[in-house]
CSV table of C-alpha atoms in Angstrom, one decimal:
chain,number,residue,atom,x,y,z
A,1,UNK,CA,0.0,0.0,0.0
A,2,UNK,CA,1.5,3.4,-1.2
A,3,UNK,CA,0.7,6.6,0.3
A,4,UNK,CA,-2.3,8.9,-1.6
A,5,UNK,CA,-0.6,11.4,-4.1
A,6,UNK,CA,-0.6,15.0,-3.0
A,7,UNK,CA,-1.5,15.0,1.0
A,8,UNK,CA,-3.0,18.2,1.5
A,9,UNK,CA,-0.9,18.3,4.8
A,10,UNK,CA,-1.6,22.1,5.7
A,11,UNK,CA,-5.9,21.3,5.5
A,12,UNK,CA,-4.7,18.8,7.5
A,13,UNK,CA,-2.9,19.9,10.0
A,14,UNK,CA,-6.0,22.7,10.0
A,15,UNK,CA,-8.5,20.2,10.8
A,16,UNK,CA,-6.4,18.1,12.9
A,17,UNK,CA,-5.0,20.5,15.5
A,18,UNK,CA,-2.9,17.6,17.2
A,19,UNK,CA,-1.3,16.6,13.9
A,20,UNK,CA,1.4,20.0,14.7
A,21,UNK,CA,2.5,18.1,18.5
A,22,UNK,CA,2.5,14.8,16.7
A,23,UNK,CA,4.7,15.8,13.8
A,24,UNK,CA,6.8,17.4,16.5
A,25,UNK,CA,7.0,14.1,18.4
A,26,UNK,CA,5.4,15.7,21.4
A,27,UNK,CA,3.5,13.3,23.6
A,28,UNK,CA,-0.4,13.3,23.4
A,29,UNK,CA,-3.5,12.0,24.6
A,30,UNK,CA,-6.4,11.7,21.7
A,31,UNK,CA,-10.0,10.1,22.4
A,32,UNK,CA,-11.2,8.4,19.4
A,33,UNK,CA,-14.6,10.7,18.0
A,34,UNK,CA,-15.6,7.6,16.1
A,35,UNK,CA,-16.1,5.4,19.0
A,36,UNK,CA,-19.8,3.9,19.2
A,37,UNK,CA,-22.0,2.0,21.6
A,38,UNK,CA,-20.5,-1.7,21.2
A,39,UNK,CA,-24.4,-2.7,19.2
A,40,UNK,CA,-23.7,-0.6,16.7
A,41,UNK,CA,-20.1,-1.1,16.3
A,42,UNK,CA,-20.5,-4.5,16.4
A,43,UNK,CA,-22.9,-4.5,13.6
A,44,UNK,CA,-20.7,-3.3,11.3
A,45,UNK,CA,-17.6,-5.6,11.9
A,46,UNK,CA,-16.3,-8.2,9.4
A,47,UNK,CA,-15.7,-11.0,12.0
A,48,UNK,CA,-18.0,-12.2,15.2
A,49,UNK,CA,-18.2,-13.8,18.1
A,50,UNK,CA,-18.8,-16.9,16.2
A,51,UNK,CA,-15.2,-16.1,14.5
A,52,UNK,CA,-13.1,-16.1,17.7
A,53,UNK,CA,-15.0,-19.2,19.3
A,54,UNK,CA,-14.2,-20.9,16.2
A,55,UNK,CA,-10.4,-19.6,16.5
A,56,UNK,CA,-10.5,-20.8,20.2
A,57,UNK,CA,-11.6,-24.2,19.5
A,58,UNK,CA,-8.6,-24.9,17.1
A,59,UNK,CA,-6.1,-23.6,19.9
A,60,UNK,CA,-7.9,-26.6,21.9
A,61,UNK,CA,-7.2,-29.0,19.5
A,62,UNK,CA,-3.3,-28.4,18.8
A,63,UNK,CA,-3.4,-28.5,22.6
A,64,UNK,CA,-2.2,-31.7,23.2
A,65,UNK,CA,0.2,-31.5,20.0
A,66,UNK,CA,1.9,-27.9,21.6
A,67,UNK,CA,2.5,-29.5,24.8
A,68,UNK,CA,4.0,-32.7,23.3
A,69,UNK,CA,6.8,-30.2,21.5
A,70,UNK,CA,6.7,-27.9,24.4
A,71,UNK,CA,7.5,-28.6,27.3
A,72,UNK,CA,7.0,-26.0,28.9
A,73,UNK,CA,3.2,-25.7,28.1
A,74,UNK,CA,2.4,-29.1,29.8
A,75,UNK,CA,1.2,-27.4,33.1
A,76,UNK,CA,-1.0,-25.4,31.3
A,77,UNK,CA,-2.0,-28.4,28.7
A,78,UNK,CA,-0.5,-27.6,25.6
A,79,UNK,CA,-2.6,-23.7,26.2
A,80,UNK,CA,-0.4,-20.8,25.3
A,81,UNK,CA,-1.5,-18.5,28.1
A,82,UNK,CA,0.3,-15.8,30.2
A,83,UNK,CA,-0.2,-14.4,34.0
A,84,UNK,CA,-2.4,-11.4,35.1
A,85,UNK,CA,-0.7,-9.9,38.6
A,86,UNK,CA,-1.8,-7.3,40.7
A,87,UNK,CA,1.3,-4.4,40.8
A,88,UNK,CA,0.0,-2.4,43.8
A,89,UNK,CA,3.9,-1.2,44.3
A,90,UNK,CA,4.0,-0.1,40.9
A,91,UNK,CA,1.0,1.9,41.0
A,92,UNK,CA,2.9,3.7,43.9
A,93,UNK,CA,6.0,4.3,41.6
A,94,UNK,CA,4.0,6.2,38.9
A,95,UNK,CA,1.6,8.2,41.4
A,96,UNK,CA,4.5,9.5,43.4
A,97,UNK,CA,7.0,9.5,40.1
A,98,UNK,CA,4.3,11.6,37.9
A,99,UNK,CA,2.4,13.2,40.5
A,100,UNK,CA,-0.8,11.5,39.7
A,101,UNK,CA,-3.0,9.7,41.7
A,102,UNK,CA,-4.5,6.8,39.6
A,103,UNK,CA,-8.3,5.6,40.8
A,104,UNK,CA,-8.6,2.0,40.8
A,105,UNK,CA,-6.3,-1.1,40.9
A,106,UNK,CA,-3.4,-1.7,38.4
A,107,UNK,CA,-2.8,-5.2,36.8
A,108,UNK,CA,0.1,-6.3,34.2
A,109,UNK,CA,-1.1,-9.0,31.6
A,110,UNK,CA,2.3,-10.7,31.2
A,111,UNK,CA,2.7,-11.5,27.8
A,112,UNK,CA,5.9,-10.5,28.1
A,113,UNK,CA,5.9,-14.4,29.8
A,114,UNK,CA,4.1,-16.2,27.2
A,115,UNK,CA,5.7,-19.5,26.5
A,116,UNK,CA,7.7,-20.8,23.4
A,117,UNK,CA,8.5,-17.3,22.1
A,118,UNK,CA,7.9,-14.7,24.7
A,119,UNK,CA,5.4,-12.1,23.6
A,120,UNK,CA,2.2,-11.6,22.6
A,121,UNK,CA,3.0,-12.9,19.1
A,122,UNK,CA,2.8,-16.3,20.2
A,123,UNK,CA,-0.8,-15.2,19.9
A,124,UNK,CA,-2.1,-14.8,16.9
A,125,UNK,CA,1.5,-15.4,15.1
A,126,UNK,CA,1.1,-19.3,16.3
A,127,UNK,CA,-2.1,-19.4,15.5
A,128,UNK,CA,-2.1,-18.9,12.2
A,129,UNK,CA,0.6,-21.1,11.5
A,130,UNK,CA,-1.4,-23.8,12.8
A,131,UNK,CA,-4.3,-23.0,11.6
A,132,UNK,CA,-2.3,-23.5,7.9
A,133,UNK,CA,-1.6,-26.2,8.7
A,134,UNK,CA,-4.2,-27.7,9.8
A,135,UNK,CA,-6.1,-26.7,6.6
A,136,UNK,CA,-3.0,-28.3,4.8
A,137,UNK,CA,-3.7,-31.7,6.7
A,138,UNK,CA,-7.3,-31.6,6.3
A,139,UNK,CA,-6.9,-31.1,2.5
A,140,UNK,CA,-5.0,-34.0,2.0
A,141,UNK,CA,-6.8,-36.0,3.8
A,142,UNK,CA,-4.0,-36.8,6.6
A,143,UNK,CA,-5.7,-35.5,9.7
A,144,UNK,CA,-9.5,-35.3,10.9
A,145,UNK,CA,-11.0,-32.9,13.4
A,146,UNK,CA,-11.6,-35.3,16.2
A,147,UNK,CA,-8.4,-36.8,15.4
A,148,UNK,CA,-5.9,-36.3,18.9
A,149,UNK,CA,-3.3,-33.6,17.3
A,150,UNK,CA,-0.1,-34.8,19.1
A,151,UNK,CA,0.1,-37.1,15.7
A,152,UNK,CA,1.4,-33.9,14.2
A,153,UNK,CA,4.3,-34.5,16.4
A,154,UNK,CA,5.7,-37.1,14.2
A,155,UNK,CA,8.2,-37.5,10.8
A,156,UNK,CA,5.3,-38.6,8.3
A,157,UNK,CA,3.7,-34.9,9.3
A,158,UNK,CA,7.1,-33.0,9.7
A,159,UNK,CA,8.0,-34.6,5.9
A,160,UNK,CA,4.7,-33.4,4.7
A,161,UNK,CA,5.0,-29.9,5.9
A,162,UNK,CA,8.6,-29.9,4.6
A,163,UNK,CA,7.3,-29.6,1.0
A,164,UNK,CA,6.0,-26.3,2.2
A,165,UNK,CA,7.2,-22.7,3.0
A,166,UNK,CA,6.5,-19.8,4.7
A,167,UNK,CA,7.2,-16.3,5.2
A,168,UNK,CA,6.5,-12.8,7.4
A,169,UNK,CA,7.7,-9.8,7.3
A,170,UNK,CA,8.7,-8.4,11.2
A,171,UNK,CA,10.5,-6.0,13.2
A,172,UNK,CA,11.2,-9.1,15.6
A,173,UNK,CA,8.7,-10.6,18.2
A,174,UNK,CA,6.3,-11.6,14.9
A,175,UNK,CA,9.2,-13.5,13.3
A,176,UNK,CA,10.1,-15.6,16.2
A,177,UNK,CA,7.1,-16.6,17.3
A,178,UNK,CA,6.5,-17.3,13.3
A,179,UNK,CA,9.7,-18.8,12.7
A,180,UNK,CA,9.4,-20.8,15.7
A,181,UNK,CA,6.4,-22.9,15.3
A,182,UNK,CA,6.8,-23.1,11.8
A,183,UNK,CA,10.1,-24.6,12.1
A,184,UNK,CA,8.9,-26.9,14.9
A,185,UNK,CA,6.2,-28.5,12.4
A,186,UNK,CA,8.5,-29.1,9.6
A,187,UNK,CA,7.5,-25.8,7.7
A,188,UNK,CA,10.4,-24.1,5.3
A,189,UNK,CA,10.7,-20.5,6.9
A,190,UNK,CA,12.3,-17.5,6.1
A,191,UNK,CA,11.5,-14.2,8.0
A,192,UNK,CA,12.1,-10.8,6.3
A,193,UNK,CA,13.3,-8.6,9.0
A,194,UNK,CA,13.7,-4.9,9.0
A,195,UNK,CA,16.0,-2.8,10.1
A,196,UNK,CA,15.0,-2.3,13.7
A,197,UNK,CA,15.2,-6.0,14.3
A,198,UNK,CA,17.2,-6.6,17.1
A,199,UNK,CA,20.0,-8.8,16.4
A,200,UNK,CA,19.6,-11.5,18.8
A,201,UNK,CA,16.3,-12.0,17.6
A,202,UNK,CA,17.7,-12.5,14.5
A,203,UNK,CA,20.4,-15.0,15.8
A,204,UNK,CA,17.7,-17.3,17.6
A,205,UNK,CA,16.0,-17.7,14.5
A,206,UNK,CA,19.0,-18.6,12.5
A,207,UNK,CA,20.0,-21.3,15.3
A,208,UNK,CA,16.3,-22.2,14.6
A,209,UNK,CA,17.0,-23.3,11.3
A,210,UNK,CA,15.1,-20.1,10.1
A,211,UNK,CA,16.7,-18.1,7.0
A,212,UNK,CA,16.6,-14.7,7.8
A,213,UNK,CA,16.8,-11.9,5.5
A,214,UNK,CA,17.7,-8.4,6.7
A,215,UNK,CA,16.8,-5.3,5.0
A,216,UNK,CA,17.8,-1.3,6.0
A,217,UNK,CA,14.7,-0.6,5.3
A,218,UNK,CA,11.9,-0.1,7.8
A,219,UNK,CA,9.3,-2.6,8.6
A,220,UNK,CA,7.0,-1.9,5.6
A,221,UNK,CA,9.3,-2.9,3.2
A,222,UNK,CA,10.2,-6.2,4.8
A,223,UNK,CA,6.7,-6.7,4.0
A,224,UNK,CA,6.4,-5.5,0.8
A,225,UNK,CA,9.8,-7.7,-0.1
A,226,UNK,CA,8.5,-10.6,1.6
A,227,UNK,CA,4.9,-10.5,-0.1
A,228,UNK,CA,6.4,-10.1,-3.7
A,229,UNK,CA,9.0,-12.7,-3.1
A,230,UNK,CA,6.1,-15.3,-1.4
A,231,UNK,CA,3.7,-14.6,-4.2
A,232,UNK,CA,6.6,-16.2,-6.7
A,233,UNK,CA,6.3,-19.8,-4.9
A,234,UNK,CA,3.2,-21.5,-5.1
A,235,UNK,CA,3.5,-23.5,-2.1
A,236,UNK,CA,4.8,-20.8,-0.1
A,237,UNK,CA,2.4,-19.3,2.3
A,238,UNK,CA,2.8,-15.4,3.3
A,239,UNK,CA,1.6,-14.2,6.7
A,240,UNK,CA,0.8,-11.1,6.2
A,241,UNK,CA,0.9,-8.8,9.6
A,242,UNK,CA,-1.0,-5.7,7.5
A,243,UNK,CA,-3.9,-7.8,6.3
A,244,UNK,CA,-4.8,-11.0,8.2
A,245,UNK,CA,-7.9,-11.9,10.0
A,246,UNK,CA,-6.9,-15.0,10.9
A,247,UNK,CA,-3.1,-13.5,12.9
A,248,UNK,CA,-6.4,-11.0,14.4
A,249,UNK,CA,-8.6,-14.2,15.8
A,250,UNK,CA,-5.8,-15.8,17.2
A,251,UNK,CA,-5.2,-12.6,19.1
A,252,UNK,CA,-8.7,-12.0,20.4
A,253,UNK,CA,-9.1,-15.9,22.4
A,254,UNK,CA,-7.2,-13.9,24.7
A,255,UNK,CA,-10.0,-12.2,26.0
A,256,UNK,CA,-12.1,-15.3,27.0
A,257,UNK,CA,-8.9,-16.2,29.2
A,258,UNK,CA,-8.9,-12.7,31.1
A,259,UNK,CA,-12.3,-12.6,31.8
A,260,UNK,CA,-11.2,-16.5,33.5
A,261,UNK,CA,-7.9,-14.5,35.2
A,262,UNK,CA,-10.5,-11.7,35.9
A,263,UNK,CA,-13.3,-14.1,38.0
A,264,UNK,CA,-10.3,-15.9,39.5
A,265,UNK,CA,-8.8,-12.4,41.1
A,266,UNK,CA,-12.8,-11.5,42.3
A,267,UNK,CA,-12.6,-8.4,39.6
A,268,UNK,CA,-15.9,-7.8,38.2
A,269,UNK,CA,-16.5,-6.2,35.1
A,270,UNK,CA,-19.4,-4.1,34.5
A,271,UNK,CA,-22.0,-0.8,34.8
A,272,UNK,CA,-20.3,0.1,38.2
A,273,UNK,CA,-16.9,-1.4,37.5
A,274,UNK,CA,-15.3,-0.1,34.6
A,275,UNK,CA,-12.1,-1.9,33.3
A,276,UNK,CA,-9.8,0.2,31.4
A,277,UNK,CA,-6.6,-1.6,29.2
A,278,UNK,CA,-3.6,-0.1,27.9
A,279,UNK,CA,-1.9,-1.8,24.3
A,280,UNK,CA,1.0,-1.2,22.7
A,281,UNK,CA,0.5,-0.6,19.5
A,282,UNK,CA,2.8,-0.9,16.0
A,283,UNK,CA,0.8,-2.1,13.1
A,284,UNK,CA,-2.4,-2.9,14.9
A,285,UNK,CA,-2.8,-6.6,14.8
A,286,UNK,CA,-1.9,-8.1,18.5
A,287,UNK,CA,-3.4,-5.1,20.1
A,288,UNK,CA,-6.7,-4.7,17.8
A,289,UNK,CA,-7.4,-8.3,18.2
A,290,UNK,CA,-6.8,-8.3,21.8
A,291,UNK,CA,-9.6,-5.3,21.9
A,292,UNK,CA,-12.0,-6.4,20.0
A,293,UNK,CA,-12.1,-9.7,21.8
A,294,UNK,CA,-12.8,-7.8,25.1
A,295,UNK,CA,-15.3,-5.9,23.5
A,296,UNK,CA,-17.1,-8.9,22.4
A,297,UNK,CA,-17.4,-10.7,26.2
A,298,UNK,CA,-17.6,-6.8,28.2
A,299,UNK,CA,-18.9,-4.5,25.4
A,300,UNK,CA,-19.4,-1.0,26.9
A,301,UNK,CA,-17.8,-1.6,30.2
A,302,UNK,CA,-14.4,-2.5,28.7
A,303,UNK,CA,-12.3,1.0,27.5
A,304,UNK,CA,-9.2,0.5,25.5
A,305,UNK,CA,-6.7,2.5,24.7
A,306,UNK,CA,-3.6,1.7,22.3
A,307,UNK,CA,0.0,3.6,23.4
A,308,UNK,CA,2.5,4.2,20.4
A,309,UNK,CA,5.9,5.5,20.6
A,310,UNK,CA,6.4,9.3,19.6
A,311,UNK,CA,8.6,8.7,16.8
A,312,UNK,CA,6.1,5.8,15.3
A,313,UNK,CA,2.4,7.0,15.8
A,314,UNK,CA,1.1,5.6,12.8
A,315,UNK,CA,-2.5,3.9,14.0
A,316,UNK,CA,-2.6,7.2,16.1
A,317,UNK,CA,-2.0,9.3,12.5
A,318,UNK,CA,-4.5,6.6,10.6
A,319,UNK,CA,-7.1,6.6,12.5
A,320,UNK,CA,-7.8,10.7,13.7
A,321,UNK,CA,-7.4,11.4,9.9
A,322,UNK,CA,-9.6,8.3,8.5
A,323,UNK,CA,-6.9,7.6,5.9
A,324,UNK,CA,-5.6,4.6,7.8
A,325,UNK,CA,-3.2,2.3,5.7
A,326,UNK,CA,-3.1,5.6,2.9
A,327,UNK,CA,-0.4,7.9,5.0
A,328,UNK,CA,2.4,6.6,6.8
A,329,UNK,CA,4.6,8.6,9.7
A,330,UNK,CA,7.0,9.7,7.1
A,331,UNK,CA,4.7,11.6,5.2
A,332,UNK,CA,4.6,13.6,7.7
A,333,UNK,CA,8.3,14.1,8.2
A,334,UNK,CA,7.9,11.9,11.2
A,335,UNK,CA,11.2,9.4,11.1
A,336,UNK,CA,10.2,5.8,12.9
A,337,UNK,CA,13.3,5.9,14.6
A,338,UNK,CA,12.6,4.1,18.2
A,339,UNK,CA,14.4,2.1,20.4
A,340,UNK,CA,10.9,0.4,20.9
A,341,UNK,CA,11.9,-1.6,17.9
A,342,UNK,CA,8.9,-3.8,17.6
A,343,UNK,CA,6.6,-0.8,17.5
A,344,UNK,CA,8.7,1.0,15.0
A,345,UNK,CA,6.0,0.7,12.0
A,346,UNK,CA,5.2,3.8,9.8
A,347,UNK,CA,1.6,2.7,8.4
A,348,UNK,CA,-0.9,1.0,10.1
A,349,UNK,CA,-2.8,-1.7,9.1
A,350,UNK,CA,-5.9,-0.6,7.1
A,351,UNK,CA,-7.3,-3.9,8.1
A,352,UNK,CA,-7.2,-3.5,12.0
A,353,UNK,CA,-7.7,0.3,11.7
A,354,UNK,CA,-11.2,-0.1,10.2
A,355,UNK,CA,-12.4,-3.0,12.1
A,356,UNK,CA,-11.3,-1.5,15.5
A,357,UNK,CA,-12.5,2.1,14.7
A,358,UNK,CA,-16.1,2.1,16.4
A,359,UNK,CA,-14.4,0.6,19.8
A,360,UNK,CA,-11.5,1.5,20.3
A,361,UNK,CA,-11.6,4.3,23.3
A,362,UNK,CA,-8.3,6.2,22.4
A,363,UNK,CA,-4.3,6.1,22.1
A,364,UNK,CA,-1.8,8.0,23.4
A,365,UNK,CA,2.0,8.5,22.4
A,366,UNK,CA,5.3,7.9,24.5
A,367,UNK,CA,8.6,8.9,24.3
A,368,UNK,CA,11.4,6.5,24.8
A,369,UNK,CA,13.0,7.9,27.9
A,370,UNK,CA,10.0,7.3,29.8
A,371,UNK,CA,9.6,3.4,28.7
A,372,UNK,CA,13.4,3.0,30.1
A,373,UNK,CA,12.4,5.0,33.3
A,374,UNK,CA,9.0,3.1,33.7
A,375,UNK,CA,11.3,-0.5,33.1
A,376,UNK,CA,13.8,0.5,35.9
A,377,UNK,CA,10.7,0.9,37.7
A,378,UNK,CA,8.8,-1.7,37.3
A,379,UNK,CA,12.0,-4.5,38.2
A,380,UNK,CA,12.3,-2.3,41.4
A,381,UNK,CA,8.9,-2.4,42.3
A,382,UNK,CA,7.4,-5.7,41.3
A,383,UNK,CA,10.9,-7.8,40.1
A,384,UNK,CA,8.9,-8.1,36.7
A,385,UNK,CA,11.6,-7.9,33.7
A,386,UNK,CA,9.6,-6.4,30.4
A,387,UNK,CA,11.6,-4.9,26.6
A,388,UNK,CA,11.0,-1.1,26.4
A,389,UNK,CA,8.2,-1.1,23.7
A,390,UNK,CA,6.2,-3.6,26.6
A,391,UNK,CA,6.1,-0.3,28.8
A,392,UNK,CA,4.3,1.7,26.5
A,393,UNK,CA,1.3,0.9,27.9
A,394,UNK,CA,2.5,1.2,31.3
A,395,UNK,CA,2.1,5.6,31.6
A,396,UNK,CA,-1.6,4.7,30.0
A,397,UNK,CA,-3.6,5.6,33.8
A,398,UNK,CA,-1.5,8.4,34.5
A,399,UNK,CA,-2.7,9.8,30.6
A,400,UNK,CA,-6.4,8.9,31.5
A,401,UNK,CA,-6.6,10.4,34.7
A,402,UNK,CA,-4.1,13.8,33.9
A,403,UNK,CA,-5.5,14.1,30.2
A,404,UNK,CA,-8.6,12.3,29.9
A,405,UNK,CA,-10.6,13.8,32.3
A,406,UNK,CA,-13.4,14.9,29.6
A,407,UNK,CA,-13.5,10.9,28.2
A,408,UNK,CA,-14.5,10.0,31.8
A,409,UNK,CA,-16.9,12.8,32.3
A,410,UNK,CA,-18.5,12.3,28.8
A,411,UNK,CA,-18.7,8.5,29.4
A,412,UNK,CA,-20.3,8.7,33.3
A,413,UNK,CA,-17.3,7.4,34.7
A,414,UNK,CA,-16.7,9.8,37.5
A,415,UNK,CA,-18.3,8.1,40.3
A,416,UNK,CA,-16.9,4.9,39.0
A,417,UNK,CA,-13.2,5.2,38.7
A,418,UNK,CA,-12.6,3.9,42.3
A,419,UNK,CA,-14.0,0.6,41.3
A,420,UNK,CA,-12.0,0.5,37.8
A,421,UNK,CA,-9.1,-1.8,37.3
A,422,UNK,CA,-6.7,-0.6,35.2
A,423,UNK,CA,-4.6,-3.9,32.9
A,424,UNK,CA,-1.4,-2.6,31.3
A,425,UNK,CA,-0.7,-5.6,28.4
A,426,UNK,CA,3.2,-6.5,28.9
A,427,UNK,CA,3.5,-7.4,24.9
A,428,UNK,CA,7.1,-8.8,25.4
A,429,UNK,CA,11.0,-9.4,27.6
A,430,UNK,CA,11.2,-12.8,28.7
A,431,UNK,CA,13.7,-14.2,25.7
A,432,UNK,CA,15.4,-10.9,25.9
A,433,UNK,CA,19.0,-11.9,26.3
A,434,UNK,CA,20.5,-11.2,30.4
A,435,UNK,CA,22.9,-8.9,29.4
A,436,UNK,CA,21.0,-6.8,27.2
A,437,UNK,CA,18.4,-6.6,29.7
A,438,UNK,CA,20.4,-5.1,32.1
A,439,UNK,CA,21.8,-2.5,29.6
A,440,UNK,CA,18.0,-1.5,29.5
A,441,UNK,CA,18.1,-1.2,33.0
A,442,UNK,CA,21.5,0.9,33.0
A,443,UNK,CA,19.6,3.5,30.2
A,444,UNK,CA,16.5,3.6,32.9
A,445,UNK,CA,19.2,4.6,36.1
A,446,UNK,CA,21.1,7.4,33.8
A,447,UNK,CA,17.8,9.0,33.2
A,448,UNK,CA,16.6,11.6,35.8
């Protein structure tokens, strides 16, 4: 997808008064004018209920095959799923560190602990790798639905899916969690990474047995070079991060599993208790899907809000002007340079931007100083070790309550924001390599 010909950025900038801080790469706070009551929204989307029940019934049946290759899901049985915490310590950090008393509890959805590949990737990336394959099996008559799927686990199936390829484009956490399933099934894989890949991402796929090609470019030309080069091979199969529904399901069955977390905790949900949650955001896939699953189960009651770094606001840019997947960052003279490398996308997907348009409550933009002050903080706090672009979301109630005062009148939230809980998502850190981590945490001390 190209940018339109001839943005008319002065009318622009006119009618979008927040455009001039964002091309700045000033922080903001923007509430979403298109949001709508979850009936109406929901009448409009492309996907249902239906859709992720559907996408959560397949994760159940690979269930027994992921924990016979994984052995680290067999607690869990062969289900991918991460911890939600209370961090009452770190809710003391950022009142007394920004001056800003936050109403309500604070919770981390750790992601950043997912087994297998160690961010919320493993989400929807996994997902659709086995759904593909599981079409592939079905096709060929080597595999039934009622069929226990731990025969997957086996040479005849990893020689089967050896006739096959696939590919993704990524800044990182996408690849791996790609590269790594696909690679466990037998799957040919090659991951075109962009320049703000980090390298030992790109050093755990290669001991993977995943051929990784690296470009200088930015994130949507991996893409575009790894769509033009998949579209060659027949038998190769692209995932494509921009434009899937099915990366967007597997992302959304997360939501069923919070409500679980949520009920297990005693956190209700609903008129009187309000639960707001805070996503990073690059090109809109893990954190639209995430949304738009808790819309489904809490509709109105849920409020989410998607954080992006300063230098990369592109869903922020997409949405506020309507043009989604037309503009990109660096039309604006805006350069995608963060050290929150897997949030360093210039366009949004058009895809995600449309579907998530009439529910998503607002986003917010951060600079990168604060996600290194807010990491120190949160290992000081809670002993919880997250990458910088899993912070983003982390400054999200201090926004809400300092800049979105007239979202919580409009909505009728007032009276209700001591009763809220508040879930930052922790999108990714556990594979981060020891000693890198602890340079993160050396940027977060040198920064007053």
């Amino acid at each position: 997808m190209r940018s339109l010909e001839n943005i008319d950025i002065p009318s622009l900038k006119d009618k979008y008064p927040l455009l001039n801080q964002l091309i700045s790469t000033e922080e903001v706070f923007w509430t979403n004018p298109n949001l709508e009551e979850f009936q109406t929204g929901i009448d409009k989307a492309p996907l249902t209920e239906d859709d992720v029940r559907d996408a959560e019934e397949r994760l159940k049946r690979f269930a027994p095959y992921i924990a016979s290759v994984f052995p680290e899901t067999i607690d869990m049985n062969g289900i991918i799923e991460s911890p939600l915490v209370r961090i009452p310590a770190m809710k003391q950090y950022l009142e007394q560190n920004y001056q800003q008393p936050i109403s309500g509890e604070l919770l981390l959805k750790c992601d950043s602990h997912l087994p297998i590949s160690g961010s919320i990737k493993a989400r929807g990336g996994i997902y659709e790798i086995l759904k593909h394959a599981e079409d592939l099996a079905l096709q060929h008559q080597l595999l039934k639905i009622q069929d226990d799927y731990s025969i997957l686990d086996s040479e005849q199936f990893r020689a089967f899916f050896s006739q096959y390829s696939i590919a993704v484009g990524s800044t990182g956490n996408l690849g791996l969690s790609i590269g790594i399933i696909s690679a466990k099934l037998g799957f040919k894989v090659t991951v075109h990474m962009s320049s703000d890949a980090k390298k030992w991402k790109k050093d755990l796929l290669r001991s993977k047995n995943v051929k990784v090609i690296e470009y200088e470019a930015d994130y949507s030309k991996a893409v575009e070079e790894g769509r033009a080069q998949a579209a060659q091979d027949p038998k190769c199969y692209f995932v494509d991060d921009e434009n899937s529904h099915d990366l967007f399901l597997g992302y959304a069955v997360a939501a069923s599993r919070l409500k679980n977390q949520l009920e297990m905790l005693d956190i209700k949900v609903d008129e009187q208790h309000p639960l707001f949650v805070y996503l990073p955001c690059g090109v809109g896939g893990g954190p639209g899907g995430v949304a738009f699953g808790l819309k489904l189960l809490f509709k109105d009651h849920v409020h989410c809000f998607f954080a992006e770094p300063t230098h990369s606001p592109c869903m922020l840019l997409g949405l506020m002007t309507g043009l989604h997947d037309k503009i990109s960052v660096q039309d604006f003279g805006i350069d995608n340079v963060t050290d929150a490398d897997v949030l360093a996308v210039g366009r949004p997907s058009g895809v995600v931007g449309k579907i998530i348009e009439p529910f998503l409550s607002g986003s917010y933009t951060v600079r990168d100083e604060q996600l290194y002050k807010m990491l120190k903080g949160l290992v000081d706090t809670e002993g919880i070790h997250l990458e910088p672009s899993a912070l983003a979301g982390m400054i999200g109630p201090i926004k809400l309550n300092k800049d979105g005062t007239s979202y919580i009148q409009k909505n009728h939230l007032t009276d209700k924001m001591s009763n809220a809980a508040h879930i930052i998502w922790g999108t990714g850190g556990s594979m981060v390599p020891k000693g890198m981590m602890e340079e993160y945490y050396q940027i977060g001390c040198n920064l007053k």
